Amino acid sequence: MENSEAIALTAALLAAAGDLTKRINDGVVARGFEVRPAHGFAFARLAPDGATATDLAAHLGITKQAASQLVDEIVRKGYAERRPHPGDARARLVVLTELGWACTRAAEEAALEAVEPWVELLGESEVRVLCDRLRRIAPYGPLRPTW
């Protein structure tokens, strides 16, 4: 692959990622949630079983202080709550509230809508192949903000 082709590929992938992030966030906001993309990336880490602010910082690639501020914000907005950590008395576990789970479901709906234009353009089978190839290159993460 030539340098110019590599640059074109990276530009296309970054543009697609940025467009998806915007479309998903716009869809979530249109469904009545007051969020920004960083919240969605945090929810992706919190969704399975919760996480500490330290875990969240590592996942997002940000400082512990920035993660703490993000946690403060999503707790204040009602999307998450702090609970005692079951395995570490010094730590607090941050878990999604019902509002946080509802926002996560809204993001899933918005993600489906965001890729519909790709299906219309390429066809469902080509999008499945694209998804498979991208999973081989970057198998699920970590999902980090693009801001």
XYZ file of C-alpha atoms in Angstrom:
147
model
C 0.000 0.000 0.000
C 1.300 3.416 -0.881
C 1.556 6.227 1.646
C -1.211 8.239 -0.038
C -3.508 5.196 0.063
C -2.781 4.670 3.753
C -3.575 8.301 4.470
C -6.809 8.052 2.459
C -7.792 4.893 4.365
C -7.135 6.433 7.765
C -8.992 9.608 6.796
C -11.999 7.578 5.599
C -12.102 5.450 8.764
C -11.783 8.487 11.040
C -14.480 10.322 9.074
C -16.809 7.305 9.341
C -16.158 7.010 13.087
C -16.782 10.716 13.620
C -19.957 10.613 11.539
C -21.277 7.584 13.443
C -20.505 9.208 16.785
C -22.376 12.355 15.758
C -25.350 10.479 14.305
C -25.705 8.277 17.370
C -25.392 11.198 19.779
C -27.849 13.276 17.740
C -30.294 10.353 17.821
C -29.976 9.981 21.582
C -30.462 13.712 22.137
C -33.489 13.662 19.805
C -34.966 10.969 22.065
C -34.832 13.400 24.985
C -31.535 12.593 26.713
C -29.127 15.355 27.701
C -25.812 13.730 26.813
C -22.664 14.207 24.813
C -20.502 11.559 23.089
C -18.198 11.155 26.111
C -21.192 9.936 28.116
C -21.916 7.226 25.583
C -18.326 5.985 25.672
C -18.508 5.911 29.472
C -21.840 4.060 29.399
C -20.247 1.412 27.164
C -17.789 0.635 29.986
C -20.315 0.953 32.801
C -23.043 -1.116 31.131
C -21.954 -4.663 31.939
C -21.412 -4.542 35.725
C -20.334 -1.019 36.586
C -16.784 0.235 37.025
C -14.664 2.405 39.262
C -13.570 5.864 38.161
C -10.069 4.401 37.762
C -11.419 1.681 35.447
C -13.317 4.313 33.492
C -10.201 6.489 33.152
C -8.231 3.565 31.737
C -11.056 2.673 29.346
C -11.435 6.222 28.045
C -7.726 7.020 27.981
C -8.153 10.028 30.275
C -6.820 11.046 33.688
C -8.449 9.834 36.887
C -9.406 13.440 37.633
C -11.183 13.796 34.285
C -12.955 10.475 34.841
C -14.067 11.647 38.301
C -15.492 14.833 36.783
C -17.317 12.791 34.141
C -18.720 10.491 36.837
C -19.831 13.528 38.876
C -21.646 14.849 35.798
C -23.491 11.630 34.908
C -24.418 11.058 38.556
C -25.738 14.644 38.822
C -27.822 14.100 35.650
C -29.234 10.849 37.031
C -27.639 8.441 34.542
C -25.466 6.650 37.105
C -25.022 6.208 40.822
C -22.145 5.355 43.123
C -22.348 2.201 45.230
C -19.959 0.496 47.615
C -17.520 -1.718 45.712
C -18.161 -5.368 46.619
C -14.471 -6.283 46.596
C -12.715 -3.101 47.727
C -13.946 -1.087 50.710
C -11.926 1.956 49.569
C -13.427 2.085 46.066
C -16.846 3.118 44.791
C -18.579 1.284 41.959
C -20.331 3.464 39.391
C -23.386 1.779 37.889
C -26.036 2.896 35.438
C -29.439 3.850 36.787
C -32.661 3.025 34.966
C -32.299 6.376 33.180
C -28.772 5.380 32.142
C -30.039 2.047 30.809
C -32.833 3.836 28.924
C -30.232 6.137 27.378
C -28.159 3.100 26.413
C -31.181 1.535 24.697
C -31.785 4.833 22.878
C -28.167 4.753 21.686
C -28.669 1.228 20.340
C -31.729 2.420 18.381
C -29.800 5.437 17.108
C -26.877 3.212 16.074
C -29.228 1.095 13.966
C -30.542 4.247 12.294
C -26.997 5.552 11.796
C -25.935 2.572 9.675
C -29.114 2.443 7.576
C -27.575 4.757 4.934
C -24.626 2.345 4.674
C -27.006 -0.555 4.066
C -28.836 1.453 1.426
C -25.563 2.382 -0.278
C -23.646 -0.907 -0.034
C -26.307 -3.522 0.606
C -26.772 -5.624 3.726
C -24.283 -8.355 2.750
C -21.485 -5.861 2.060
C -22.096 -4.118 5.379
C -21.878 -7.498 7.132
C -18.544 -8.178 5.377
C -17.318 -4.711 6.361
C -18.331 -5.358 9.966
C -16.552 -8.719 9.984
C -13.350 -7.219 8.576
C -13.370 -4.338 11.035
C -13.877 -6.777 13.938
C -10.808 -8.684 12.753
C -8.774 -5.473 12.737
C -10.101 -3.992 16.001
C -12.060 -6.530 18.027
C -14.405 -4.320 20.075
C -12.356 -1.795 21.765
C -11.758 -0.138 23.953
C -14.322 2.339 22.731
C -12.794 5.750 23.260
C -14.094 9.252 22.659
C -13.169 11.000 19.451
C -13.140 14.543 20.779
